[in-house]
Amino acid sequence: MQSDSSYDVLIIGAGPSGTSAATILAGHGHRVLVLEREKFPRYRVGESLIPFTYQPLERLGLIPKMKASHFQKKYSVSFVQPDGRRSQPFYFHNRYDRDTIAQTWQVLRSEFDQMMVDHARERGVEVREEVEVNRLLTEDGRVVGVEVTEKNGATYELRAPMTLDGSGKEAFAATRQGWRLNDPFLNKVAVWTYYEGSQRESGEDEGATTVAFVPDKGWFWHIPQHNNRVSVGVVADGKYLTRGGVRDLKAIFDREVGENAWIRDHLSAGKQEGPYHITSEFSRHSRYCGSPGLLLLGDALAFLDPVFSSGVMLALKSGVLAGDAVHEALVSGDFNPNRFAEYGATLREGVENMRKLVYAFYNPTFSFKDVIMKYPDMAGEITDCLSGDVNRDYSELWSRIEEFAPLPESLPYGVPLQ
Ligand SMILES: Cc1cc2nc3c(=O)[nH]c(=O)nc-3n(C[C@H](O)[C@H](O)[C@H](O)COP(=O)(O)OP(=O)(O)OC[C@H]3O[C@@H](n4cnc5c(N)ncnc54)[C@H](O)[C@@H]3O)c2cc1C
């Protein structure tokens, strides 16, 4: 079989994690090839960014493009009770710099991901679309590249000192290596669609994310986008969503719309567009962050329940951190998996901090308001973690929250396999 060894790094997937790692590595002068199964632009869910996405976007040189884009600006988040009562929006500029971190975006992922691919190409990355990675090539326990098939059926091998897996929550490498583990508790189901011309808030609140509650700790996301559409989806336990034997996605969705007065009112002015989507593959983690010759990125490493919109931030962060770590390995010619231990530990810390808040959120009796009423000085800590400042010591916050709800032990995952 034909084989090509002309790249320093091969990357599976052109999502945010893959293209950010590629952009950093090309910036360091390495020859990078990204392999993407689909033809871009392609659909993706995951449209709401959070404030601390700013730093990786800045490092990638994408802030000017984001500021010049038509993406809906997002300044706040608010919460709505089932009876329609809406909390005061929480404005990020009450805590962060108005011109940088405090202003983030709601993106159409087809366009955002295309922008990232274009940007990577401008920085010298080669991106091949409609090329599927079939398998990892291994020699003496080391990943030495991949076998791919192009759309026209041509199959060939690519070899490089490092392969990065940014394949998203399908988790190409972790699935095939048997490293993938479910989160013991966070196994929710999401059903979502789009509405055109529905009601939205005005002025600075136009781009606010609204989290609207339904019974049993279920919740809607309501994400206004720039094209007169809103992305709207419901997340809850599968048993709750399908109660009474309801299986049809539209029927599930419409029934939950009836459970929240604000969602019902806002959607009633608009028209539902396109298909209803469903996913139940929630919250999976890889036991290892890599092995000799291989490193995992973004969702392929860990996928967390989307309630706090942390996925793209974590994907970009992982891409940037991995890009720098792999650059150092390439320069030194030392690919010992140990050198990626810090990378794995940093991402695990970020995922675990967010995961604790997600667990608390789903606890039937827990409310952030109760914690803040008793410990007002914890409001800032909660805000920082929810905004994506996830690599900090939050031990005081956890000990306070544990008075209200049990928190999960950190999962002992994410070290490299030697
Ligand atoms: C219901 C839901 C709601 C969400 N909401 C949000 C949100 O509001 N905000 C947020 O930040 N995040 C959200 N997320 C999470 C977000 O979608 C992900 O975290 C993010 O897309 C991860 O980026 P990635 O680069 O790791 O993977 P992806 O964006 O999934 O990209 C992976 C790429 O790899 C390609 N690929 C896969 N296998 C192969 C192969 N074998 N060969 C070649 N190419 C391959 C795929 O085609 C894809 O283009 C949500 C997720 C879900 C499920």
Short mmCIF file of C-alpha atoms and ligand atoms in Angstrom, two decimals:
data_model
loop_
_atom_site.label_atom_id
_atom_site.label_comp_id
_atom_site.label_asym_id
_atom_site.label_seq_id
_atom_site.Cartn_x
_atom_site.Cartn_y
_atom_site.Cartn_z
CA MET A 1 0.00 0.00 0.00
CA GLN A 2 1.15 3.51 -0.80
CA SER A 3 2.72 5.29 2.19
CA ASP A 4 3.61 8.95 2.78
CA SER A 5 5.94 10.10 5.59
CA SER A 6 6.29 13.76 4.73
CA TYR A 7 4.45 15.25 7.76
CA ASP A 8 5.52 15.91 11.34
CA VAL A 9 2.02 15.59 12.74
CA LEU A 10 -1.20 13.96 11.56
CA ILE A 11 -4.48 15.16 13.05
CA ILE A 12 -7.77 13.26 12.91
CA GLY A 13 -10.72 15.68 12.57
CA ALA A 14 -11.06 19.34 11.58
CA GLY A 15 -13.28 20.41 14.50
CA PRO A 16 -12.16 23.15 16.90
CA SER A 17 -9.72 20.87 18.77
CA GLY A 18 -8.01 19.54 15.64
CA THR A 19 -7.69 22.86 13.83
CA SER A 20 -6.46 24.72 16.92
CA ALA A 21 -3.70 22.15 17.53
CA ALA A 22 -2.86 22.32 13.81
CA THR A 23 -2.68 26.13 13.79
CA ILE A 24 -0.34 26.21 16.79
CA LEU A 25 1.93 23.53 15.33
CA ALA A 26 2.09 25.17 11.90
CA GLY A 27 2.90 28.46 13.68
CA HIS A 28 5.90 26.68 15.20
CA GLY A 29 6.98 25.72 11.69
CA HIS A 30 5.92 22.06 11.59
CA ARG A 31 4.37 20.21 8.64
CA VAL A 32 0.83 19.39 9.68
CA LEU A 33 -1.86 17.39 7.90
CA VAL A 34 -5.48 17.41 9.14
CA LEU A 35 -7.71 14.56 7.93
CA GLU A 36 -11.44 15.27 7.91
CA ARG A 37 -14.10 12.76 6.94
CA GLU A 38 -16.74 15.30 5.98
CA LYS A 39 -16.92 18.08 3.42
CA PHE A 40 -16.95 21.50 5.11
CA PRO A 41 -18.99 23.45 5.95
CA ARG A 42 -20.71 20.71 7.94
CA TYR A 43 -23.36 20.79 10.67
CA ARG A 44 -22.39 20.60 14.35
CA VAL A 45 -24.22 21.32 17.59
CA GLY A 46 -22.36 23.26 20.30
CA GLU A 47 -23.06 26.86 19.46
CA SER A 48 -22.73 28.89 22.65
CA LEU A 49 -19.26 30.07 23.65
CA ILE A 50 -18.29 31.09 27.18
CA PRO A 51 -16.10 34.02 28.31
CA PHE A 52 -12.87 32.11 28.86
CA THR A 53 -12.88 30.91 25.25
CA TYR A 54 -11.25 34.30 24.71
CA GLN A 55 -7.70 33.24 25.62
CA PRO A 56 -7.35 30.31 23.21
CA LEU A 57 -9.04 32.34 20.46
CA GLU A 58 -6.55 35.12 21.13
CA ARG A 59 -3.58 32.76 21.08
CA LEU A 60 -4.81 31.37 17.75
CA GLY A 61 -5.04 34.89 16.31
CA LEU A 62 -8.79 34.56 15.81
CA ILE A 63 -10.10 37.47 17.87
CA PRO A 64 -9.99 39.98 14.98
CA LYS A 65 -11.94 37.52 12.80
CA MET A 66 -14.47 36.88 15.55
CA LYS A 67 -14.92 40.61 16.14
CA ALA A 68 -15.42 41.21 12.43
CA SER A 69 -17.83 38.26 12.08
CA HIS A 70 -21.61 38.43 12.04
CA PHE A 71 -21.89 35.97 14.94
CA GLN A 72 -24.38 37.02 17.58
CA LYS A 73 -22.63 38.72 20.50
CA LYS A 74 -23.36 37.16 23.86
CA TYR A 75 -23.02 39.26 27.04
CA SER A 76 -25.04 37.31 29.55
CA VAL A 77 -26.86 34.19 30.70
CA SER A 78 -30.23 34.03 32.42
CA PHE A 79 -32.34 31.33 33.98
CA VAL A 80 -36.09 30.80 33.68
CA GLN A 81 -38.39 28.87 36.01
CA PRO A 82 -41.08 26.57 34.55
CA ASP A 83 -43.75 29.22 35.26
CA GLY A 84 -41.87 31.66 33.04
CA ARG A 85 -40.18 33.79 35.73
CA ARG A 86 -36.86 34.93 34.32
CA SER A 87 -33.87 35.81 36.50
CA GLN A 88 -32.01 39.07 35.98
CA PRO A 89 -29.46 38.35 33.23
CA PHE A 90 -26.02 37.71 34.64
CA TYR A 91 -23.77 40.12 32.70
CA PHE A 92 -20.18 38.97 32.25
CA HIS A 93 -19.00 42.60 32.32
CA ASN A 94 -19.98 42.82 35.98
CA ARG A 95 -16.89 40.74 36.61
CA TYR A 96 -14.66 40.82 33.50
CA ASP A 97 -13.23 43.36 31.12
CA ARG A 98 -15.98 44.54 28.78
CA ASP A 99 -13.79 44.60 25.67
CA THR A 100 -12.22 41.17 26.01
CA ILE A 101 -13.43 38.27 28.14
CA ALA A 102 -16.86 39.70 28.98
CA GLN A 103 -18.10 39.57 25.41
CA THR A 104 -18.42 36.20 23.78
CA TRP A 105 -20.45 34.75 20.90
CA GLN A 106 -23.23 32.42 19.81
CA VAL A 107 -21.88 30.77 16.67
CA LEU A 108 -23.24 28.75 13.81
CA ARG A 109 -20.81 25.87 13.99
CA SER A 110 -20.77 25.22 10.24
CA GLU A 111 -19.44 28.76 9.80
CA PHE A 112 -17.24 28.89 12.91
CA ASP A 113 -15.55 25.58 12.11
CA GLN A 114 -15.08 26.66 8.47
CA MET A 115 -13.46 29.86 9.72
CA MET A 116 -11.08 27.79 11.84
CA VAL A 117 -10.20 25.55 8.89
CA ASP A 118 -9.55 28.57 6.66
CA HIS A 119 -7.42 30.13 9.38
CA ALA A 120 -5.39 26.94 9.81
CA ARG A 121 -4.82 26.80 6.05
CA GLU A 122 -3.68 30.44 6.05
CA ARG A 123 -1.12 29.48 8.70
CA GLY A 124 0.25 26.69 6.50
CA VAL A 125 -1.76 23.65 7.60
CA GLU A 126 -2.86 21.15 4.94
CA VAL A 127 -6.47 20.07 5.49
CA ARG A 128 -7.81 17.18 3.42
CA GLU A 129 -11.59 16.89 3.47
CA GLU A 130 -13.62 13.76 2.69
CA VAL A 131 -10.78 11.59 3.90
CA GLU A 132 -11.72 9.05 6.55
CA VAL A 133 -9.21 7.64 9.00
CA ASN A 134 -9.81 3.87 9.17
CA ARG A 135 -7.22 2.73 11.65
CA LEU A 136 -4.15 3.64 13.63
CA LEU A 137 -0.88 2.12 12.42
CA THR A 138 1.14 0.70 15.29
CA GLU A 139 4.62 -0.75 15.51
CA ASP A 140 6.05 -2.18 18.75
CA GLY A 141 3.22 -0.59 20.77
CA ARG A 142 3.80 2.83 19.23
CA VAL A 143 1.35 4.70 16.97
CA VAL A 144 3.27 5.53 13.80
CA GLY A 145 0.45 6.96 11.67
CA VAL A 146 -2.93 6.15 10.16
CA GLU A 147 -4.56 4.38 7.27
CA VAL A 148 -7.07 6.52 5.39
CA THR A 149 -9.61 6.16 2.59
CA GLU A 150 -10.54 9.01 0.27
CA LYS A 151 -14.05 9.53 -1.08
CA ASN A 152 -13.01 7.96 -4.40
CA GLY A 153 -12.02 4.79 -2.56
CA ALA A 154 -8.23 5.34 -2.66
CA THR A 155 -6.71 3.88 0.50
CA TYR A 156 -3.19 4.70 1.68
CA GLU A 157 -0.99 5.07 4.75
CA LEU A 158 0.34 8.24 6.32
CA ARG A 159 3.22 8.09 8.79
CA ALA A 160 4.44 10.75 11.24
CA PRO A 161 6.18 10.98 14.63
CA MET A 162 2.90 12.10 16.28
CA THR A 163 -0.80 11.49 15.59
CA LEU A 164 -3.41 13.65 17.36
CA ASP A 165 -6.99 12.48 17.71
CA GLY A 166 -9.52 15.34 17.45
CA SER A 167 -12.34 13.11 16.18
CA GLY A 168 -14.94 14.49 18.61
CA LYS A 169 -17.19 12.45 20.84
CA GLU A 170 -16.96 9.44 18.53
CA ALA A 171 -13.49 9.24 20.11
CA PHE A 172 -11.77 7.30 17.34
CA ALA A 173 -8.66 6.17 19.23
CA ALA A 174 -10.13 5.74 22.74
CA THR A 175 -12.99 3.61 21.37
CA ARG A 176 -10.66 1.33 19.42
CA GLN A 177 -8.17 1.02 22.29
CA GLY A 178 -10.91 0.19 24.82
CA TRP A 179 -10.13 3.31 26.89
CA ARG A 180 -13.59 4.87 26.86
CA LEU A 181 -15.61 5.05 30.08
CA ASN A 182 -19.05 6.44 30.82
CA ASP A 183 -19.58 8.95 33.55
CA PRO A 184 -21.36 7.00 36.30
CA PHE A 185 -24.16 9.57 36.63
CA LEU A 186 -24.32 12.02 33.73
CA ASN A 187 -26.19 10.01 31.12
CA LYS A 188 -28.73 12.48 29.81
CA VAL A 189 -30.54 12.73 26.48
CA ALA A 190 -30.81 15.90 24.34
CA VAL A 191 -33.47 16.63 21.70
CA TRP A 192 -33.10 19.86 19.74
CA THR A 193 -34.12 21.83 16.67
CA TYR A 194 -34.19 25.40 15.28
CA TYR A 195 -36.83 28.14 15.16
CA GLU A 196 -36.91 31.02 12.75
CA GLY A 197 -38.41 34.40 13.57
CA SER A 198 -39.25 33.53 17.15
CA GLN A 199 -39.21 36.10 19.91
CA ARG A 200 -35.92 37.20 21.41
CA GLU A 201 -34.89 39.72 24.02
CA SER A 202 -33.82 43.19 22.95
CA GLY A 203 -30.66 45.32 23.16
CA GLU A 204 -27.74 43.87 25.04
CA ASP A 205 -29.82 40.83 26.00
CA GLU A 206 -30.54 39.79 22.41
CA GLY A 207 -27.72 37.27 22.37
CA ALA A 208 -28.18 35.97 25.92
CA THR A 209 -28.22 32.25 26.51
CA THR A 210 -31.34 31.28 28.41
CA VAL A 211 -31.45 28.11 30.46
CA ALA A 212 -35.12 27.32 31.04
CA PHE A 213 -36.12 24.62 33.48
CA VAL A 214 -38.61 21.80 33.05
CA PRO A 215 -39.50 19.26 35.79
CA ASP A 216 -37.02 16.67 37.12
CA LYS A 217 -33.99 18.92 36.59
CA GLY A 218 -34.48 18.93 32.86
CA TRP A 219 -33.62 22.15 31.04
CA PHE A 220 -33.91 23.92 27.71
CA TRP A 221 -31.13 25.82 26.01
CA HIS A 222 -32.29 28.84 24.03
CA ILE A 223 -29.44 30.24 21.93
CA PRO A 224 -30.22 33.15 19.60
CA GLN A 225 -28.10 33.19 16.47
CA HIS A 226 -27.28 35.89 13.94
CA ASN A 227 -29.49 34.55 11.17
CA ASN A 228 -32.86 35.18 12.84
CA ARG A 229 -32.78 31.63 14.15
CA VAL A 230 -32.61 30.25 17.64
CA SER A 231 -31.11 26.92 18.55
CA VAL A 232 -33.39 25.35 21.13
CA GLY A 233 -33.03 21.99 22.79
CA VAL A 234 -34.12 20.09 25.86
CA VAL A 235 -31.82 17.95 28.02
CA ALA A 236 -33.10 15.54 30.66
CA ASP A 237 -33.12 11.92 31.75
CA GLY A 238 -34.23 9.62 28.95
CA LYS A 239 -36.92 8.12 31.21
CA TYR A 240 -38.42 11.54 31.84
CA LEU A 241 -38.40 12.58 28.18
CA THR A 242 -40.01 9.36 26.97
CA ARG A 243 -42.54 9.04 29.84
CA GLY A 244 -45.82 7.50 28.73
CA GLY A 245 -44.04 5.73 25.88
CA VAL A 246 -43.55 8.87 23.75
CA ARG A 247 -40.70 8.21 21.29
CA ASP A 248 -41.28 10.59 18.38
CA LEU A 249 -38.76 13.46 18.58
CA LYS A 250 -41.20 16.21 17.66
CA ALA A 251 -43.70 14.90 20.20
CA ILE A 252 -41.01 14.76 22.91
CA PHE A 253 -39.86 18.28 22.09
CA ASP A 254 -43.34 19.81 21.86
CA ARG A 255 -44.44 18.27 25.14
CA GLU A 256 -41.48 19.84 26.95
CA VAL A 257 -42.13 23.21 25.30
CA GLY A 258 -45.46 23.05 27.10
CA GLU A 259 -43.61 22.60 30.41
CA ASN A 260 -41.98 26.04 30.35
CA ALA A 261 -44.10 29.15 29.86
CA TRP A 262 -41.18 31.36 28.67
CA ILE A 263 -40.05 28.85 26.05
CA ARG A 264 -43.63 28.35 24.90
CA ASP A 265 -44.22 32.10 24.53
CA HIS A 266 -40.93 32.79 22.78
CA LEU A 267 -41.24 29.95 20.27
CA SER A 268 -44.91 30.59 19.51
CA ALA A 269 -44.03 33.63 17.38
CA GLY A 270 -41.64 31.61 15.18
CA LYS A 271 -41.57 28.70 12.80
CA GLN A 272 -39.78 25.43 13.45
CA GLU A 273 -37.17 24.70 10.77
CA GLY A 274 -35.26 21.58 9.78
CA PRO A 275 -35.01 18.22 11.51
CA TYR A 276 -35.21 17.33 15.18
CA HIS A 277 -31.90 15.94 16.46
CA ILE A 278 -31.20 13.59 19.33
CA THR A 279 -28.11 12.42 21.14
CA SER A 280 -27.77 10.20 24.13
CA GLU A 281 -24.01 9.71 24.12
CA PHE A 282 -23.30 11.95 27.05
CA SER A 283 -20.30 12.41 29.30
CA ARG A 284 -17.59 9.96 28.32
CA HIS A 285 -13.97 10.04 29.35
CA SER A 286 -10.85 8.34 28.05
CA ARG A 287 -8.81 6.47 30.63
CA TYR A 288 -5.60 7.75 28.99
CA CYS A 289 -4.77 11.04 27.26
CA GLY A 290 -2.45 9.26 24.86
CA SER A 291 0.18 6.60 24.39
CA PRO A 292 3.50 6.48 22.51
CA GLY A 293 3.01 8.50 19.31
CA LEU A 294 -0.63 9.42 20.10
CA LEU A 295 -2.36 12.29 21.92
CA LEU A 296 -6.11 12.88 22.37
CA LEU A 297 -7.84 16.27 22.01
CA GLY A 298 -11.20 17.85 22.87
CA ASP A 299 -14.23 15.58 23.04
CA ALA A 300 -12.11 12.62 21.93
CA LEU A 301 -10.42 12.90 25.34
CA ALA A 302 -13.43 13.84 27.48
CA PHE A 303 -16.98 14.90 26.70
CA LEU A 304 -18.96 16.58 29.44
CA ASP A 305 -22.70 17.29 29.69
CA PRO A 306 -23.30 20.56 27.79
CA VAL A 307 -25.29 22.42 30.47
CA PHE A 308 -22.55 25.00 31.00
CA SER A 309 -21.45 25.21 27.33
CA SER A 310 -17.86 24.29 28.12
CA GLY A 311 -17.18 21.98 25.13
CA VAL A 312 -15.72 24.37 22.56
CA MET A 313 -13.66 26.20 25.20
CA LEU A 314 -12.16 22.88 26.35
CA ALA A 315 -11.62 21.77 22.74
CA LEU A 316 -9.74 24.97 21.87
CA LYS A 317 -7.77 24.88 25.08
CA SER A 318 -6.75 21.28 24.51
CA GLY A 319 -5.69 22.09 20.94
CA VAL A 320 -3.52 24.99 22.04
CA LEU A 321 -1.92 23.09 24.94
CA ALA A 322 -1.36 19.98 22.82
CA GLY A 323 0.10 22.08 20.00
CA ASP A 324 2.75 23.51 22.33
CA ALA A 325 3.51 20.18 24.02
CA VAL A 326 3.88 18.36 20.70
CA HIS A 327 6.07 21.17 19.36
CA GLU A 328 8.47 20.66 22.30
CA ALA A 329 8.52 16.91 21.66
CA LEU A 330 9.29 17.45 17.97
CA VAL A 331 12.09 19.90 18.73
CA SER A 332 13.71 17.62 21.29
CA GLY A 333 13.07 14.44 19.30
CA ASP A 334 11.85 12.88 22.56
CA PHE A 335 8.33 11.41 22.29
CA ASN A 336 8.21 9.70 25.66
CA PRO A 337 4.52 9.80 26.70
CA ASN A 338 5.60 11.20 30.08
CA ARG A 339 6.14 14.58 28.54
CA PHE A 340 2.37 14.78 27.93
CA ALA A 341 1.50 14.07 31.58
CA GLU A 342 1.11 17.77 32.36
CA TYR A 343 -1.13 18.23 29.33
CA GLY A 344 -3.38 15.39 30.54
CA ALA A 345 -3.41 16.68 34.13
CA THR A 346 -4.33 20.23 33.08
CA LEU A 347 -7.25 19.08 30.98
CA ARG A 348 -8.47 16.67 33.65
CA GLU A 349 -8.37 19.46 36.23
CA GLY A 350 -10.48 21.65 33.94
CA VAL A 351 -12.96 18.88 33.17
CA GLU A 352 -13.23 17.88 36.84
CA ASN A 353 -13.91 21.41 38.04
CA MET A 354 -16.70 21.84 35.49
CA ARG A 355 -17.96 18.33 36.20
CA LYS A 356 -18.44 19.12 39.91
CA LEU A 357 -20.68 22.06 39.00
CA VAL A 358 -22.60 19.89 36.55
CA TYR A 359 -23.19 17.25 39.26
CA ALA A 360 -24.38 19.91 41.69
CA PHE A 361 -26.68 21.38 39.04
CA TYR A 362 -28.45 18.04 38.52
CA ASN A 363 -28.88 17.37 42.24
CA PRO A 364 -32.66 17.53 42.86
CA THR A 365 -32.41 19.79 45.91
CA PHE A 366 -29.42 21.93 44.95
CA SER A 367 -29.51 25.58 43.94
CA PHE A 368 -26.54 27.92 43.40
CA LYS A 369 -28.68 30.66 44.95
CA ASP A 370 -28.72 28.82 48.30
CA VAL A 371 -24.93 28.58 48.32
CA ILE A 372 -24.54 32.27 47.52
CA MET A 373 -27.12 33.30 50.16
CA LYS A 374 -25.09 31.51 52.82
CA TYR A 375 -21.64 32.30 51.39
CA PRO A 376 -21.85 35.53 49.38
CA ASP A 377 -18.09 35.50 48.75
CA MET A 378 -18.54 32.27 46.75
CA ALA A 379 -20.53 34.05 44.01
CA GLY A 380 -17.35 35.14 42.25
CA GLU A 381 -15.84 31.64 42.42
CA ILE A 382 -18.97 30.08 40.94
CA THR A 383 -19.04 32.70 38.20
CA ASP A 384 -15.39 32.17 37.33
CA CYS A 385 -15.69 28.41 37.04
CA LEU A 386 -18.93 28.65 35.02
CA SER A 387 -17.29 31.21 32.75
CA GLY A 388 -14.56 28.72 31.93
CA ASP A 389 -11.69 29.78 34.22
CA VAL A 390 -11.38 26.10 35.04
CA ASN A 391 -7.69 25.66 35.89
CA ARG A 392 -7.69 27.10 39.40
CA ASP A 393 -7.85 25.83 42.92
CA TYR A 394 -11.54 25.79 43.83
CA SER A 395 -11.18 23.68 46.99
CA GLU A 396 -12.90 26.27 49.20
CA LEU A 397 -15.87 26.40 46.81
CA TRP A 398 -16.16 22.61 46.79
CA SER A 399 -16.15 22.39 50.56
CA ARG A 400 -18.96 25.01 50.70
CA ILE A 401 -21.02 23.32 47.98
CA GLU A 402 -20.66 19.94 49.67
CA GLU A 403 -22.78 21.28 52.51
CA PHE A 404 -25.66 21.39 50.00
CA ALA A 405 -24.98 18.48 47.63
CA PRO A 406 -22.52 15.58 47.43
CA LEU A 407 -19.82 16.10 44.81
CA PRO A 408 -18.21 13.33 42.75
CA GLU A 409 -14.71 12.08 43.31
CA SER A 410 -12.36 13.13 40.53
CA LEU A 411 -12.05 10.35 37.96
CA PRO A 412 -8.52 8.95 37.93
CA TYR A 413 -8.22 9.30 34.15
CA GLY A 414 -6.13 11.24 31.70
CA VAL A 415 -2.54 10.14 32.31
CA PRO A 416 -0.60 8.96 29.28
CA LEU A 417 -0.20 5.21 28.77
CA GLN A 418 3.49 4.36 28.73
C1 LIG B 1 -26.42 18.44 22.61
C2 LIG B 1 -25.09 19.15 22.70
C3 LIG B 1 -25.05 20.52 22.95
C4 LIG B 1 -23.82 21.17 23.03
N1 LIG B 1 -23.79 22.52 23.31
C5 LIG B 1 -22.61 23.15 23.43
C6 LIG B 1 -22.55 24.56 23.64
O1 LIG B 1 -23.57 25.25 23.72
N2 LIG B 1 -21.32 25.14 23.74
C7 LIG B 1 -20.17 24.42 23.63
O2 LIG B 1 -19.08 25.00 23.75
N3 LIG B 1 -20.20 23.10 23.40
C8 LIG B 1 -21.38 22.45 23.28
N4 LIG B 1 -21.40 21.12 23.00
C9 LIG B 1 -20.12 20.40 22.90
C10 LIG B 1 -19.41 20.68 21.55
O3 LIG B 1 -20.25 20.27 20.49
C11 LIG B 1 -18.09 19.92 21.50
O4 LIG B 1 -17.43 20.00 22.74
C12 LIG B 1 -17.13 20.38 20.40
O5 LIG B 1 -17.70 20.26 19.13
C13 LIG B 1 -15.83 19.54 20.46
O6 LIG B 1 -14.96 19.85 19.41
P1 LIG B 1 -13.97 18.72 18.84
O7 LIG B 1 -13.03 19.41 17.91
O8 LIG B 1 -13.39 17.92 19.96
O9 LIG B 1 -14.91 17.71 18.03
P2 LIG B 1 -15.92 17.97 16.81
O10 LIG B 1 -16.34 19.37 16.75
O11 LIG B 1 -16.97 16.94 16.97
O12 LIG B 1 -15.05 17.65 15.51
C14 LIG B 1 -14.60 16.33 15.24
C15 LIG B 1 -14.34 16.20 13.73
O13 LIG B 1 -13.70 14.94 13.50
C16 LIG B 1 -14.22 14.37 12.30
N5 LIG B 1 -13.98 12.92 12.36
C17 LIG B 1 -14.51 12.03 13.23
N6 LIG B 1 -14.07 10.78 12.99
C18 LIG B 1 -13.23 10.88 11.90
C19 LIG B 1 -12.46 9.94 11.14
N7 LIG B 1 -12.47 8.62 11.45
N8 LIG B 1 -11.72 10.38 10.11
C20 LIG B 1 -11.69 11.70 9.77
N9 LIG B 1 -12.42 12.64 10.44
C21 LIG B 1 -13.16 12.23 11.49
C22 LIG B 1 -15.69 14.75 12.33
O14 LIG B 1 -16.26 14.72 11.04
C23 LIG B 1 -15.61 16.17 12.92
O15 LIG B 1 -15.58 17.16 11.90
C24 LIG B 1 -22.61 20.44 22.87
C25 LIG B 1 -22.66 19.07 22.59
C26 LIG B 1 -23.88 18.43 22.51
C27 LIG B 1 -23.91 16.95 22.20
#
